[in-house]
Amino acid sequence: MSEPTLQLSAAPVALFDDGLTGTRLRGAGEQPDAVWRAKVHDDEGRVWRAIADSPGALSRAWVPAKSSTGELAAHASLRPVAVEVRVELPDGRALARTVTRSFVGDGVRVRRWRDDLAASLYLPAGEGPFPAAVLDATEGAEAVAVGALAGALLASRGVLSLVVAPPARYAPGAGRAALALAVERVAALPAAADAGGRVPVAAIPPATTDAGTLEAGTFVPVPPGVGVRGAGAGPEAAAARAAAWDALLAALGATPRAA
């Protein structure tokens, strides 16, 4: 009797923070010891790999294939990412496929703020009005990198986001002044839902911060699936960031991630 045909099913295209949710292996029967692997290349050509006992756990298991600098996988271009997925069975059979995960959903617009702020505006598809938020990336380059990924994903999930970078000219209190101005500007946008001028501001802590120690829904973690190295690496830290991300989506009124 011939073995059943193996089938590896996965959403061919999805948002990056959805990871590999819904990926299934069919035709394998009882295979409790299957090994799942994934691989991506970031903007700098670095390879990140993951290995786990289930496809859903792969997005919490990224590690750089070689020692590298920086705490985050480089995805500043916001280009779609090809994720190579492979499952290996104890009987020697294996199956692989490549899927695409995107930071910028269909119809999302990214604009540089050209007025009196160092900021980038991420507009959801459609005319709105949309729930809005200001993302505080004034702490430096890493915060700006996280803000770009988060801003794009939030806009893809229906939240108008303004990511505020460090002021061009530093002065005491310049960051706070920039955030206050950003709230004022966002509240005045026609595409922003009327919240009586109250626009939430979410801070972006360092990637190595333990997300479990911060109040959920008030800060922007590294989005799920983005590789983190060093002190912020590991499945437990990644799971805490994913939970914090889901709490932020709920707090801002964003479309939730795929279950």
Short mmCIF file of C-alpha atoms in Angstrom, two decimals:
data_model
loop_
_atom_site.label_atom_id
_atom_site.label_comp_id
_atom_site.label_asym_id
_atom_site.label_seq_id
_atom_site.Cartn_x
_atom_site.Cartn_y
_atom_site.Cartn_z
CA MET A 1 0.00 0.00 0.00
CA SER A 2 1.50 3.34 -1.06
CA GLU A 3 2.05 6.15 1.42
CA PRO A 4 -0.40 9.07 1.25
CA THR A 5 0.82 12.14 -0.61
CA LEU A 6 2.30 14.81 1.63
CA GLN A 7 0.85 18.30 1.34
CA LEU A 8 2.18 21.43 3.01
CA SER A 9 -0.53 24.08 3.08
CA ALA A 10 0.08 27.70 4.09
CA ALA A 11 -1.28 31.12 3.23
CA PRO A 12 0.85 32.12 0.21
CA VAL A 13 0.66 35.81 1.15
CA ALA A 14 -0.09 37.37 4.55
CA LEU A 15 1.01 40.18 6.83
CA PHE A 16 4.40 39.66 8.45
CA ASP A 17 3.07 39.61 12.01
CA ASP A 18 0.71 36.74 11.14
CA GLY A 19 3.77 34.54 10.76
CA LEU A 20 3.00 30.97 9.70
CA THR A 21 -0.29 30.65 11.54
CA GLY A 22 -2.52 28.17 9.72
CA THR A 23 0.34 26.23 8.14
CA ARG A 24 -0.52 22.53 8.04
CA LEU A 25 1.11 19.28 6.97
CA ARG A 26 -1.36 16.79 5.52
CA GLY A 27 -0.93 13.14 4.64
CA ALA A 28 1.74 12.41 7.24
CA GLY A 29 -0.40 10.53 9.74
CA GLU A 30 0.81 10.52 13.31
CA GLN A 31 4.19 12.28 13.25
CA PRO A 32 4.75 13.74 16.73
CA ASP A 33 8.46 14.29 16.13
CA ALA A 34 8.27 16.36 12.94
CA VAL A 35 10.88 19.12 12.76
CA TRP A 36 9.90 22.48 11.27
CA ARG A 37 12.48 24.85 9.82
CA ALA A 38 12.30 28.31 8.26
CA LYS A 39 14.75 30.70 6.65
CA VAL A 40 14.65 34.36 5.57
CA HIS A 41 17.14 36.88 4.20
CA ASP A 42 16.97 40.40 5.60
CA ASP A 43 17.74 43.67 3.77
CA GLU A 44 21.45 43.32 4.48
CA GLY A 45 21.61 39.81 3.06
CA ARG A 46 21.91 38.19 6.48
CA VAL A 47 20.30 34.79 6.87
CA TRP A 48 17.99 34.15 9.82
CA ARG A 49 16.91 30.60 10.64
CA ALA A 50 14.32 29.08 12.91
CA ILE A 51 13.69 25.54 14.09
CA ALA A 52 10.67 24.43 16.13
CA ASP A 53 8.32 21.53 16.77
CA SER A 54 5.36 23.32 15.17
CA PRO A 55 4.93 25.94 12.41
CA GLY A 56 3.31 28.39 14.80
CA ALA A 57 6.43 28.43 16.97
CA LEU A 58 8.81 29.31 14.13
CA SER A 59 8.20 33.07 14.39
CA ARG A 60 9.44 32.94 18.01
CA ALA A 61 12.62 31.05 17.17
CA TRP A 62 14.59 33.24 14.74
CA VAL A 63 18.37 33.39 15.19
CA PRO A 64 21.01 34.80 12.83
CA ALA A 65 22.87 32.08 10.94
CA LYS A 66 26.15 33.92 11.58
CA SER A 67 27.29 36.36 14.23
CA SER A 68 26.21 39.86 13.26
CA THR A 69 25.90 43.38 14.54
CA GLY A 70 22.70 45.10 15.59
CA GLU A 71 19.83 43.74 17.64
CA LEU A 72 17.23 43.39 14.86
CA ALA A 73 16.79 41.70 11.51
CA ALA A 74 17.05 44.46 8.90
CA HIS A 75 13.72 45.08 7.18
CA ALA A 76 13.84 48.88 6.83
CA SER A 77 12.93 48.70 3.13
CA LEU A 78 9.53 47.26 4.10
CA ARG A 79 9.80 44.97 1.07
CA PRO A 80 7.85 41.69 1.15
CA VAL A 81 9.89 38.86 2.63
CA ALA A 82 10.20 35.37 1.16
CA VAL A 83 10.00 32.79 3.96
CA GLU A 84 11.29 29.32 3.13
CA VAL A 85 9.45 26.70 5.18
CA ARG A 86 10.49 23.05 5.46
CA VAL A 87 9.14 20.17 7.50
CA GLU A 88 11.16 17.00 8.09
CA LEU A 89 9.61 13.74 9.27
CA PRO A 90 11.30 10.98 11.31
CA ASP A 91 10.73 8.51 8.45
CA GLY A 92 12.98 10.59 6.18
CA ARG A 93 10.30 12.34 4.18
CA ALA A 94 10.40 16.13 3.88
CA LEU A 95 8.49 18.89 2.17
CA ALA A 96 9.22 22.56 1.57
CA ARG A 97 7.60 25.65 0.12
CA THR A 98 8.14 29.40 0.05
CA VAL A 99 5.56 31.93 1.19
CA THR A 100 5.49 35.73 1.22
CA ARG A 101 4.99 37.88 4.30
CA SER A 102 4.45 41.62 3.89
CA PHE A 103 4.83 44.65 6.14
CA VAL A 104 2.72 46.92 3.92
CA GLY A 105 -0.81 45.77 3.11
CA ASP A 106 -2.62 46.53 -0.12
CA GLY A 107 -3.50 50.21 -0.45
CA VAL A 108 -1.42 51.39 2.53
CA ARG A 109 0.37 54.70 1.88
CA VAL A 110 3.67 55.75 3.43
CA ARG A 111 4.52 59.46 3.41
CA ARG A 112 7.33 61.55 4.82
CA TRP A 113 6.01 64.39 6.94
CA ARG A 114 7.16 67.52 5.11
CA ASP A 115 6.16 70.15 7.62
CA ASP A 116 7.77 70.84 10.98
CA LEU A 117 8.30 67.28 12.22
CA ALA A 118 10.84 64.55 11.56
CA ALA A 119 8.19 61.89 11.06
CA SER A 120 6.63 59.35 8.71
CA LEU A 121 2.90 58.92 8.21
CA TYR A 122 1.36 55.51 7.56
CA LEU A 123 -2.15 55.71 6.13
CA PRO A 124 -4.48 52.70 5.89
CA ALA A 125 -6.21 51.86 2.63
CA GLY A 126 -9.41 53.80 2.01
CA GLU A 127 -10.63 57.22 3.07
CA GLY A 128 -11.26 56.68 6.77
CA PRO A 129 -11.80 57.97 9.30
CA PHE A 130 -9.34 55.69 11.07
CA PRO A 131 -8.26 55.26 14.68
CA ALA A 132 -4.92 57.01 15.04
CA ALA A 133 -1.76 56.79 17.11
CA VAL A 134 1.58 58.52 17.49
CA LEU A 135 4.57 56.19 17.83
CA ASP A 136 7.42 57.70 19.82
CA ALA A 137 10.68 56.78 18.06
CA THR A 138 12.63 59.74 19.45
CA GLU A 139 15.09 57.53 21.35
CA GLY A 140 17.26 56.78 18.33
CA ALA A 141 17.91 54.67 15.25
CA GLU A 142 16.70 51.35 16.68
CA ALA A 143 13.41 52.93 17.76
CA VAL A 144 13.01 54.43 14.27
CA ALA A 145 13.57 50.98 12.72
CA VAL A 146 10.97 49.37 14.98
CA GLY A 147 8.61 52.31 14.40
CA ALA A 148 8.76 51.85 10.63
CA LEU A 149 7.82 48.17 10.88
CA ALA A 150 5.12 48.81 13.47
CA GLY A 151 3.71 51.84 11.63
CA ALA A 152 3.38 49.89 8.39
CA LEU A 153 1.75 46.89 10.07
CA LEU A 154 -0.61 49.04 12.13
CA ALA A 155 -1.72 50.90 9.00
CA SER A 156 -2.22 47.54 7.30
CA ARG A 157 -4.53 46.70 10.21
CA GLY A 158 -6.51 49.94 9.96
CA VAL A 159 -4.69 52.35 12.30
CA LEU A 160 -3.34 55.67 11.03
CA SER A 161 0.15 55.93 12.51
CA LEU A 162 2.63 58.77 12.73
CA VAL A 163 6.14 57.64 13.66
CA VAL A 164 8.10 60.52 15.19
CA ALA A 165 11.89 60.33 14.80
CA PRO A 166 14.47 62.22 16.90
CA PRO A 167 14.35 65.98 16.21
CA ALA A 168 16.92 67.18 13.66
CA ARG A 169 18.35 69.54 16.25
CA TYR A 170 18.62 68.17 19.75
CA ALA A 171 17.75 70.39 22.68
CA PRO A 172 16.47 69.61 26.19
CA GLY A 173 12.78 68.77 25.91
CA ALA A 174 12.85 68.68 22.10
CA GLY A 175 11.48 65.15 21.98
CA ARG A 176 8.52 65.97 24.23
CA ALA A 177 7.77 69.08 22.19
CA ALA A 178 7.87 67.05 18.97
CA LEU A 179 5.43 64.49 20.38
CA ALA A 180 3.02 67.19 21.55
CA LEU A 181 3.12 68.74 18.08
CA ALA A 182 2.61 65.32 16.49
CA VAL A 183 -0.53 64.71 18.55
CA GLU A 184 -1.86 68.09 17.46
CA ARG A 185 -1.11 67.41 13.80
CA VAL A 186 -2.60 63.91 13.79
CA ALA A 187 -5.77 65.05 15.54
CA ALA A 188 -6.27 67.61 12.77
CA LEU A 189 -5.95 65.12 9.90
CA PRO A 190 -9.25 64.53 8.05
CA ALA A 191 -8.46 60.80 7.86
CA ALA A 192 -8.14 60.50 11.64
CA ALA A 193 -11.22 59.53 13.63
CA ASP A 194 -12.46 62.28 15.92
CA ALA A 195 -11.22 61.45 19.41
CA GLY A 196 -11.64 64.89 20.89
CA GLY A 197 -7.98 65.68 20.29
CA ARG A 198 -6.88 62.70 22.38
CA VAL A 199 -4.45 60.71 20.26
CA PRO A 200 -2.61 57.91 22.08
CA VAL A 201 1.18 58.07 22.16
CA ALA A 202 3.00 54.73 22.38
CA ALA A 203 6.69 54.64 23.28
CA ILE A 204 9.18 52.33 21.56
CA PRO A 205 11.52 50.77 24.14
CA PRO A 206 14.82 49.06 23.23
CA ALA A 207 14.43 45.69 21.52
CA THR A 208 16.11 44.01 24.50
CA THR A 209 13.48 45.30 26.97
CA ASP A 210 11.49 42.56 28.70
CA ALA A 211 8.00 43.19 27.31
CA GLY A 212 6.48 41.46 30.33
CA THR A 213 7.65 44.26 32.61
CA LEU A 214 5.79 47.03 30.74
CA GLU A 215 2.11 47.91 30.78
CA ALA A 216 0.42 46.21 27.84
CA GLY A 217 -1.12 48.46 25.22
CA THR A 218 1.00 51.51 26.07
CA PHE A 219 4.20 50.72 24.16
CA VAL A 220 5.31 49.38 20.78
CA PRO A 221 7.24 46.10 20.92
CA VAL A 222 9.24 44.64 18.07
CA PRO A 223 6.45 43.13 15.90
CA PRO A 224 6.06 39.34 15.96
CA GLY A 225 8.28 37.45 13.56
CA VAL A 226 11.07 40.04 13.40
CA GLY A 227 14.36 38.45 14.40
CA VAL A 228 16.01 39.78 17.57
CA ARG A 229 19.47 38.78 18.72
CA GLY A 230 21.34 39.19 21.98
CA ALA A 231 19.50 39.81 25.23
CA GLY A 232 16.11 40.06 23.51
CA ALA A 233 16.38 36.69 21.77
CA GLY A 234 14.67 33.44 22.71
CA PRO A 235 11.16 31.96 22.54
CA GLU A 236 9.99 33.36 25.89
CA ALA A 237 11.00 36.93 25.04
CA ALA A 238 9.45 36.57 21.59
CA ALA A 239 6.20 35.26 23.09
CA ALA A 240 6.06 38.24 25.47
CA ARG A 241 6.54 40.63 22.54
CA ALA A 242 3.79 38.88 20.59
CA ALA A 243 1.39 39.19 23.53
CA ALA A 244 2.31 42.87 23.90
CA TRP A 245 1.74 43.40 20.18
CA ASP A 246 -1.73 41.83 20.38
CA ALA A 247 -2.53 44.04 23.37
CA LEU A 248 -1.45 47.11 21.40
CA LEU A 249 -3.64 46.11 18.44
CA ALA A 250 -6.61 45.76 20.78
CA ALA A 251 -5.91 49.06 22.55
CA LEU A 252 -5.71 50.97 19.26
CA GLY A 253 -8.73 49.32 17.65
CA ALA A 254 -6.68 47.54 14.98
CA THR A 255 -7.73 44.42 13.10
CA PRO A 256 -6.40 41.48 15.13
CA ARG A 257 -3.89 38.99 13.84
CA ALA A 258 -5.00 35.68 12.35
CA ALA A 259 -5.87 33.18 15.06
#
